[in-house]
Amino acid sequence: MKKIALAVTVLTGILLLYAAQDFPAWGDLQSPASASPVSKHFIADTGVDTEVPNMVTAVLADYRGFDTMFETVVIFIAGIAIIGILRRTGADADAPALKRENEIAAEPDLIVTNTVRLLVPVIQLFAFYVLAHGHVSPGGGFQGGVIMGASFILVALAWDLPKAMDRLSVDRAVMLAGVGILIYAGIGLFSMLLGGEFLDYAELSHVLPVSREMARYHAMLGVEIGVAFTVTAVMFAIYANLSTRGRLEGGL
Amino acid sequence: MTVEGFTVFAGAALFVLMLPALYRVAVGPTSFDRLVAVNVIGTKTAVLLVVIGTLFGRLDMFVDFALAYALLNFVASLAVARYLNRTRSMPAKKPAKRRTPRKKKARAS
Amino acid sequence: MSMDVADSFVGGFSLDLGFLAEASVETIHSGLSALDVCGMILASVGLVFFLGAAVGLYRFPDFYTRMHAAGKGDTLSSLLILLGFGLITLDDFSMVGWLLVVKLLAIVLFIMLTSPTSTHALMRAGFEDGVEPVTKGSSSKNTKKEGES
C-alpha cells in the first residue's frame, strides 16, 4: 500500500513538474496575466487611488473589500461550527474524560517553558508589525492574526490549556471574533452613513483630517485590524477545542 | 565567482542536502526520526527563503517570510513533540525504564 | 566554483538569471568586496556543517545519534549561512541594508533559541516513549523493530 502511495505521489509530482513547463516565463509581457487590462489597471491606478504601496493589500481590502469581509465571516463561522460540534455542555459535561490507551498527563518542561516565556512577547510584537506593516510589505490582517494566534497556542503547548485560557478564554475569544467582524462591517456602515456606499472608505475623509486617498489607506488598516481580531480568536478557539476534544482542560 | 553565482550555488546545495533528511522522513524507523528530519527541513527552508530573497533582490520581503516560517516550524515541532509525549501509541513494554525519568521530574518540581 | 558550476546545478532555470543580473547589476559589477568574501566564506562553512548534519541524519544508527547530528549541525549551519548572507547584503551600508541585517540577526537569534528547544522537546518525547538507544552489543535492527508507530 505504501509502495502504491509512493508511486502515485511521484507520478503526480512528475506530472506537475511537466505541466509547470507550460507556465509563462517570469515577467513575460505576453502572458495572459500581464496582457489583460485588469492587471494594467491595478498596477497603474492602485497607488493613485489608495496611496498603498502593496498592491495585494489594496486589492484585498479595498477593491475586493466586500469579498474579504465575508471571508472573515467564513472563518468566524468555521470557529463557531467547531465549537458547536465539540464543546460539551449540559448533561455531557460531567461525563468522565475519554482516555486513550497509555495516555499520561505530561507536565510542562522547564526548558520549553522558559524559551516560550522569552519568545511569546517577541512573537506578539512581530504579529503587530506584520499587521501594521501590511500596506508596505507582505502581511496584513490574516497573517498577523495567525501569528498572534500562534503565540497563544505556543503558551498552551508549553504549559497547558488552562494557562493559555487565563490569557484568552474561549468565551472571550468568540466575543473577540465577533468584535473583529463588527469593526470591519462597522467601517463599511460608517462610510455608508457619511454618504458613500458600503465599504467606500474614501468617504471617511469627512471625519479624518486627511485626503480621500489617505482615508482609504487608514480605513484599510482598520479593516485589517478587524480581520486580525477574528483570525486570532478563531485560531485559538479552534485549537483549544480540537486539542482537548471540546473539554478545554489539560494540555495537548 | 560572483555573489550571484554563489547564491545560486548555496540555494542548490541547501536543496540537495535536504534530500538525505527527506530520506529519513520517508524511511525513518520511528516517528521521532521523521520528526527530527522534518524539523531540519523546516529550519533549512527558512534559510532557503533568505537565499532566494538575496537572489531576487527583494530580501526586505523575504526576511519576514523566513521569520514567520521559522516561528511556525517551531510551533509545529513543539506541538508534535507534546502530542507524542502524552499519547503512547506503543504498548507499555518496559514500564520500569519509562518511569525513571518521570519520578525524577516529580521530585525536581 | 565558477558561474558555470552554479548554472549546471539549476539547469533550465538559468533563463531567470539574466533578469536578476539586470536587477542587481549595480551591486555586482564592481566585483567582490571584502564583506562579500567574508560572507561567502561564512556561508560556505555553514554549508559544510549542514553537509555534516545531512550525512549524520542519513548514516547514524539510532534516534539519539541522529538527533545529535541534526540538532547541532542544523542550528550552527543555519546561523552561519544566515550571517553570511547578512554580510553579503550589507554591501552598501545604507539604512535599508542595516535594517535587513538587523532582521536577519533577529532570525539568527530566533533559530538559536528555538532549534535547540525543539530538539530538546523531541528528544524528551522520544526518551519517555522508550526509544532504545544503540548499545555496544545491539545492532541497529533492534531499534528499527521497536517504536514503529
XYZ file of C-alpha atoms in Angstrom:
510
model
C 0.000 0.000 0.000
C 2.823 2.361 0.899
C 4.563 1.492 -2.372
C 1.445 2.328 -4.362
C 1.064 5.621 -2.495
C 4.700 6.468 -3.169
C 4.294 5.645 -6.855
C 1.188 7.818 -7.095
C 2.929 10.676 -5.300
C 5.997 10.517 -7.507
C 3.841 10.249 -10.630
C 1.793 13.270 -9.593
C 4.962 15.206 -8.873
C 6.387 14.379 -12.290
C 3.120 15.364 -13.946
C 3.063 18.663 -12.076
C 6.681 19.399 -12.982
C 5.878 18.553 -16.611
C 2.837 20.814 -16.528
C 4.908 23.604 -14.986
C 6.752 23.911 -18.296
C 3.643 25.433 -19.792
C 3.708 28.316 -17.351
C 4.595 31.645 -18.903
C 8.137 32.730 -18.169
C 8.694 35.000 -15.183
C 7.946 38.574 -16.105
C 6.656 37.586 -19.563
C 4.747 40.520 -21.024
C 2.741 38.294 -23.360
C 1.392 36.006 -20.650
C -2.388 36.210 -20.095
C -1.999 37.686 -16.625
C 0.195 40.520 -17.858
C -1.695 41.117 -21.078
C -5.146 41.523 -19.524
C -6.270 45.106 -18.958
C -7.251 44.335 -15.353
C -3.713 43.933 -14.082
C -2.601 47.005 -16.041
C -5.357 48.965 -14.347
C -4.350 47.830 -10.854
C -0.650 48.397 -11.440
C -1.248 51.872 -12.812
C -4.010 53.070 -10.508
C -3.545 51.416 -7.107
C -1.006 53.950 -5.935
C -3.113 56.842 -7.227
C -6.366 55.577 -5.719
C -5.198 54.451 -2.311
C -1.578 55.513 -1.765
C -0.859 51.980 -0.607
C 2.454 50.638 -1.912
C 1.451 46.992 -1.516
C -0.952 46.262 -4.338
C -2.085 42.955 -2.893
C -3.329 44.566 0.293
C -5.125 47.258 -1.670
C -6.898 44.712 -3.870
C -7.730 42.536 -0.883
C -9.029 45.162 1.496
C -10.305 47.871 -0.810
C -11.185 46.831 -4.361
C -12.363 43.451 -3.118
C -13.323 44.562 0.390
C -16.781 43.017 0.286
C -15.305 39.626 -0.566
C -12.743 39.842 2.223
C -15.429 40.763 4.736
C -17.308 37.587 4.015
C -14.077 35.586 4.036
C -13.677 36.810 7.587
C -17.256 35.785 8.307
C -16.480 32.347 6.886
C -13.569 32.000 9.312
C -15.855 33.090 12.148
C -18.466 30.518 11.133
C -15.807 27.801 10.967
C -14.780 28.593 14.525
C -18.376 28.640 15.737
C -19.097 25.356 13.979
C -16.117 23.611 15.563
C -17.082 24.904 18.980
C -20.691 23.885 18.386
C -19.718 20.348 17.410
C -17.030 19.714 20.006
C -17.887 21.757 23.075
C -19.592 19.679 25.737
C -22.267 21.376 27.712
C -25.165 20.333 29.921
C -25.557 16.632 30.600
C -22.390 15.720 28.730
C -20.192 17.929 30.842
C -19.939 15.554 33.785
C -19.036 12.503 31.719
C -15.624 11.075 32.565
C -12.779 12.177 30.334
C -12.021 9.910 27.417
C -8.550 8.499 27.978
C -6.612 6.828 25.273
C -4.595 3.748 25.958
C -1.344 4.528 27.775
C -2.187 8.202 27.967
C -0.154 10.133 30.506
C -0.618 13.729 31.531
C 2.611 15.448 30.531
C 3.984 18.115 32.811
C 5.364 21.388 31.485
C 9.003 21.128 30.556
C 11.421 23.577 32.176
C 13.462 24.341 29.065
C 10.469 24.656 26.786
C 8.525 26.897 29.154
C 11.459 29.241 29.647
C 12.102 29.529 25.924
C 8.438 30.205 25.290
C 8.409 32.774 28.097
C 11.202 34.582 26.260
C 9.698 34.267 22.814
C 5.998 34.991 23.225
C 6.311 38.796 23.668
C 8.627 38.970 20.665
C 6.216 36.912 18.587
C 3.301 39.142 19.533
C 5.341 42.203 18.637
C 6.140 40.588 15.300
C 2.424 39.939 14.801
C 1.676 43.623 15.330
C 4.453 44.509 12.901
C 3.070 42.178 10.239
C -0.409 43.593 10.808
C 0.537 47.255 10.772
C 3.147 46.939 8.034
C 0.792 45.075 5.707
C 0.468 48.106 3.438
C 4.143 48.219 2.644
C 5.482 44.690 2.896
C 3.781 41.326 2.650
C 1.403 40.810 5.515
C -1.904 42.073 6.749
C -4.755 41.040 8.943
C -4.855 37.356 8.167
C -1.116 36.821 8.535
C -0.768 38.960 11.632
C -3.770 37.227 13.169
C -2.301 33.811 12.522
C 0.996 34.784 14.155
C -0.852 36.289 17.104
C -2.956 33.148 17.485
C 0.206 31.041 17.250
C 1.629 32.884 20.254
C -1.375 31.874 22.373
C -1.158 28.321 21.047
C 2.529 28.322 21.999
C 1.583 29.146 25.593
C -0.966 26.337 25.551
C 1.648 23.953 24.177
C 4.384 24.824 26.616
C 2.255 24.763 29.766
C -1.270 23.546 29.305
C -4.538 24.859 28.006
C -5.837 26.441 31.254
C -2.712 28.595 31.446
C -3.399 29.918 27.964
C -7.076 30.308 28.742
C -6.211 32.558 31.664
C -4.950 34.945 28.995
C -7.668 34.392 26.436
C -10.609 32.241 27.388
C -12.625 30.608 24.648
C -15.705 32.612 25.525
C -13.752 35.813 25.238
C -12.208 34.547 22.015
C -15.628 34.071 20.468
C -16.539 37.560 21.583
C -13.320 38.951 20.070
C -14.062 37.196 16.800
C -17.432 38.909 16.714
C -15.812 42.235 17.556
C -13.451 41.798 14.606
C -16.309 41.387 12.159
C -18.093 44.266 13.855
C -15.067 46.504 13.252
C -14.972 45.508 9.596
C -18.693 45.910 8.954
C -18.757 48.986 11.166
C -16.214 50.769 8.998
C -18.312 49.803 5.984
C -21.517 51.062 7.550
C -19.827 54.219 8.807
C -18.715 55.107 5.305
C -22.317 54.484 4.252
C -23.539 56.889 6.947
C -21.147 59.528 5.651
C -22.855 59.429 2.277
C -20.907 56.851 0.316
C -21.533 53.236 -0.476
C -20.902 50.260 1.780
C -17.120 49.934 2.379
C -16.436 53.072 0.329
C -13.556 54.164 2.538
C -12.926 57.433 0.740
C -15.934 58.974 2.492
C -14.111 58.675 5.801
C -12.117 61.742 4.774
C -15.077 63.752 6.092
C -14.152 62.772 9.641
C -10.432 62.054 9.298
C -8.166 65.036 8.745
C -6.624 63.518 5.596
C -7.202 63.397 1.864
C -9.560 60.904 0.248
C -6.671 58.653 -0.770
C -5.127 58.639 2.662
C -8.569 57.925 4.152
C -8.589 54.705 2.115
C -5.112 53.939 3.466
C -6.180 54.371 7.078
C -9.508 52.601 6.677
C -7.664 49.624 5.234
C -5.586 49.455 8.397
C -8.779 49.498 10.453
C -10.262 46.732 8.374
C -7.099 44.676 8.714
C -7.235 45.098 12.475
C -10.767 43.718 12.422
C -9.628 40.733 10.364
C -6.720 40.173 12.757
C -9.067 40.122 15.762
C -11.240 37.477 14.161
C -8.379 35.304 12.928
C -6.541 35.398 16.269
C -9.618 34.487 18.256
C -10.822 31.789 15.898
C -7.346 30.228 15.630
C -7.149 29.896 19.389
C -10.735 28.720 19.799
C -10.270 26.032 17.150
C -7.017 24.876 18.738
C -8.498 24.790 22.234
C -11.483 22.745 21.173
C -9.730 20.401 18.776
C -6.787 19.589 21.025
C -8.900 18.640 24.024
C -11.914 17.174 22.235
C -14.038 20.030 23.476
C -13.255 19.617 27.182
C -10.988 22.663 27.463
C -8.810 21.073 30.125
C -5.338 19.606 30.209
C -2.743 20.155 27.526
C -2.477 18.834 24.034
C 32.865 33.534 -8.565
C 30.264 36.242 -8.374
C 27.946 36.866 -5.464
C 25.045 35.833 -7.641
C 26.678 32.573 -8.691
C 27.457 31.773 -5.092
C 23.869 32.482 -4.077
C 22.542 30.108 -6.714
C 25.088 27.517 -5.620
C 24.141 27.903 -1.948
C 20.453 27.529 -2.713
C 21.032 24.451 -4.839
C 23.334 22.947 -2.213
C 20.758 23.553 0.503
C 18.156 21.802 -1.605
C 20.394 18.851 -2.441
C 21.435 18.442 1.202
C 17.782 18.345 2.236
C 17.387 15.084 0.325
C 19.087 12.876 2.985
C 16.716 14.422 5.531
C 13.827 13.642 3.191
C 15.069 10.062 3.035
C 14.936 9.984 6.829
C 11.384 11.319 6.728
C 10.328 8.586 4.342
C 12.249 5.663 5.847
C 12.973 6.666 9.452
C 12.168 3.689 11.680
C 10.484 5.639 14.477
C 8.204 8.607 14.158
C 10.739 10.656 16.132
C 13.326 10.138 13.407
C 10.852 11.526 10.935
C 10.171 14.486 13.179
C 13.834 15.358 13.571
C 14.232 15.290 9.820
C 11.116 17.393 9.285
C 12.441 19.892 11.808
C 15.757 20.088 9.949
C 13.993 20.586 6.626
C 11.820 23.307 8.146
C 14.755 25.244 9.567
C 16.608 24.957 6.305
C 13.578 26.155 4.377
C 13.685 29.356 6.391
C 17.350 29.722 5.419
C 16.496 28.888 1.805
C 13.929 31.696 1.805
C 16.671 34.152 2.758
C 18.850 32.788 -0.041
C 16.019 33.113 -2.559
C 15.376 36.642 -1.324
C 19.024 37.553 -1.909
C 18.790 36.091 -5.404
C 15.630 38.005 -6.267
C 16.982 41.224 -4.790
C 13.908 41.507 -2.544
C 15.418 40.433 0.764
C 13.326 43.051 2.593
C 10.234 40.983 1.856
C 11.676 37.512 2.155
C 13.150 38.167 5.594
C 9.642 38.439 7.003
C 8.636 35.191 5.338
C 11.673 33.465 6.786
C 10.940 34.694 10.304
C 7.303 33.614 10.097
C 8.327 30.266 8.672
C 10.848 29.647 11.433
C 8.200 30.556 14.007
C 5.580 28.204 12.582
C 8.185 25.458 12.303
C 8.935 25.842 15.997
C 5.269 25.724 16.916
C 4.736 22.652 14.756
C 7.624 20.631 16.165
C 6.683 21.587 19.749
C 3.099 20.538 19.115
C 4.028 17.167 17.685
C 6.561 16.533 20.445
C 3.933 17.381 23.031
C 1.373 15.156 21.365
C 3.701 12.177 21.137
C 4.830 12.751 24.706
C 1.309 12.445 26.008
C -0.115 9.595 23.995
C 1.946 6.470 23.991
C 0.962 4.584 20.913
C 3.082 1.546 21.806
C 2.020 -0.941 24.456
C 3.998 -0.336 27.647
C 6.757 -2.843 27.210
C 9.238 -1.849 29.890
C 7.377 0.227 32.432
C 10.303 0.365 34.869
C 12.503 2.045 32.324
C 9.867 4.549 31.443
C 9.038 5.572 34.956
C 12.562 6.535 35.907
C 12.721 9.975 34.272
C 9.169 10.756 35.324
C 9.884 10.244 39.020
C 12.984 12.393 38.871
C 10.948 15.176 37.398
C 8.333 14.942 40.092
C 10.988 15.420 42.714
C 12.539 18.344 40.929
C 9.354 20.284 40.550
C 33.294 27.016 -8.405
C 32.665 29.270 -11.307
C 29.335 30.543 -12.503
C 29.173 27.540 -14.830
C 29.141 25.130 -11.946
C 26.368 27.047 -10.281
C 24.421 27.112 -13.508
C 24.778 23.413 -14.048
C 23.066 22.856 -10.702
C 19.924 24.561 -11.778
C 19.923 23.636 -15.457
C 16.873 25.050 -17.136
C 16.289 27.789 -14.611
C 19.246 29.777 -15.836
C 16.972 31.873 -18.020
C 15.791 33.658 -14.884
C 19.274 34.816 -14.085
C 19.508 37.330 -16.902
C 16.648 39.272 -15.398
C 18.130 39.077 -11.920
C 21.526 40.155 -13.111
C 19.924 43.253 -14.581
C 18.065 43.951 -11.353
C 21.104 43.718 -9.112
C 23.715 44.872 -11.570
C 24.760 47.909 -9.629
C 25.790 45.869 -6.615
C 27.656 43.236 -8.579
C 29.521 44.970 -11.368
C 32.163 46.377 -9.068
C 33.469 42.894 -8.248
C 33.754 41.355 -4.832
C 34.099 43.477 -1.756
C 35.770 42.221 1.391
C 32.385 41.834 3.049
C 31.174 39.667 0.173
C 34.176 37.396 0.538
C 33.675 37.132 4.301
C 30.004 36.382 3.814
C 30.728 33.730 1.216
C 33.274 32.076 3.474
C 30.829 32.064 6.400
C 28.041 30.653 4.264
C 30.362 28.013 2.801
C 31.383 26.904 6.285
C 27.704 26.761 7.143
C 27.046 24.583 4.116
C 29.851 22.239 5.200
C 28.240 21.946 8.639
C 24.909 21.246 7.003
C 26.595 18.554 4.923
C 27.725 17.001 8.201
C 24.212 17.200 9.616
C 22.716 15.657 6.490
C 25.230 12.811 6.386
C 24.721 12.204 10.083
C 20.974 12.166 9.662
C 21.360 9.658 6.880
C 24.035 7.368 8.307
C 23.808 7.283 12.090
C 22.374 4.129 13.643
C 19.697 5.275 16.087
C 17.423 8.120 17.039
C 19.723 9.739 19.610
C 22.801 9.875 17.410
C 20.757 11.238 14.540
C 19.374 13.843 16.900
C 22.936 14.697 17.878
C 23.920 15.282 14.273
C 20.741 17.094 13.305
C 20.360 19.284 16.368
C 23.851 20.711 16.471
C 24.713 20.739 12.796
C 21.391 22.181 11.762
C 21.464 25.045 14.253
C 25.072 26.051 13.638
C 24.806 25.811 9.863
C 21.630 27.896 9.829
C 23.323 30.564 11.914
C 26.434 30.626 9.722
C 24.547 30.731 6.426
C 22.230 33.487 7.635
C 25.146 35.539 8.985
C 26.991 35.018 5.711
C 24.080 36.296 3.681
C 23.696 39.131 6.150
C 27.261 40.196 5.364
C 26.641 39.838 1.638
C 23.558 42.039 1.989
C 25.445 44.646 3.983
C 27.159 45.801 0.826
C 26.325 49.459 0.662
C 25.873 50.362 4.349
C 22.579 52.042 3.544
C 19.780 52.412 6.062
C 17.767 49.685 4.331
C 20.799 47.394 4.369
C 21.243 47.849 8.103
C 17.561 47.206 8.724
C 17.788 43.973 6.741
C 20.830 42.873 8.709
C 19.032 43.580 11.969
C 16.083 41.480 10.791
C 18.446 38.706 9.727
C 20.054 38.849 13.167
C 16.566 38.519 14.634
C 16.079 35.323 12.634
C 19.505 34.109 13.747
C 18.600 34.749 17.379
C 15.228 33.121 16.889
C 16.691 29.965 15.359
C 19.401 29.927 18.015
C 16.684 29.818 20.694
C 14.057 27.638 19.051
C 16.068 24.959 17.298
C 17.724 23.563 20.463
C 14.415 23.841 22.300
C 12.506 21.810 19.768
C 15.391 19.338 19.642
C 15.156 19.004 23.404
C 11.384 18.567 23.316
C 11.614 15.893 20.643
C 14.447 14.152 22.465
C 12.488 14.073 25.692
C 9.379 12.819 23.953
C 11.425 10.073 22.339
C 13.159 9.117 25.578
C 9.966 8.935 27.563
C 8.372 6.983 24.769
C 11.056 4.348 25.241
C 13.052 4.627 22.047
C 16.008 2.333 22.651
C 19.494 3.694 22.124
C 22.009 1.572 20.248
C 24.362 -0.138 22.645
C 27.579 -1.960 22.040
C 26.053 -5.389 21.603
C 22.950 -4.479 19.685
C 22.704 -3.795 16.011
C 20.610 -1.007 14.636
C 17.992 -3.566 13.609
C 16.715 -3.789 17.180
C 15.739 -0.183 17.326
C 14.123 -0.418 13.949
C 11.677 -3.083 15.001
C 10.629 -1.265 18.106
C 8.850 2.000 18.201
C 7.326 1.796 14.754
C 4.065 3.561 15.313
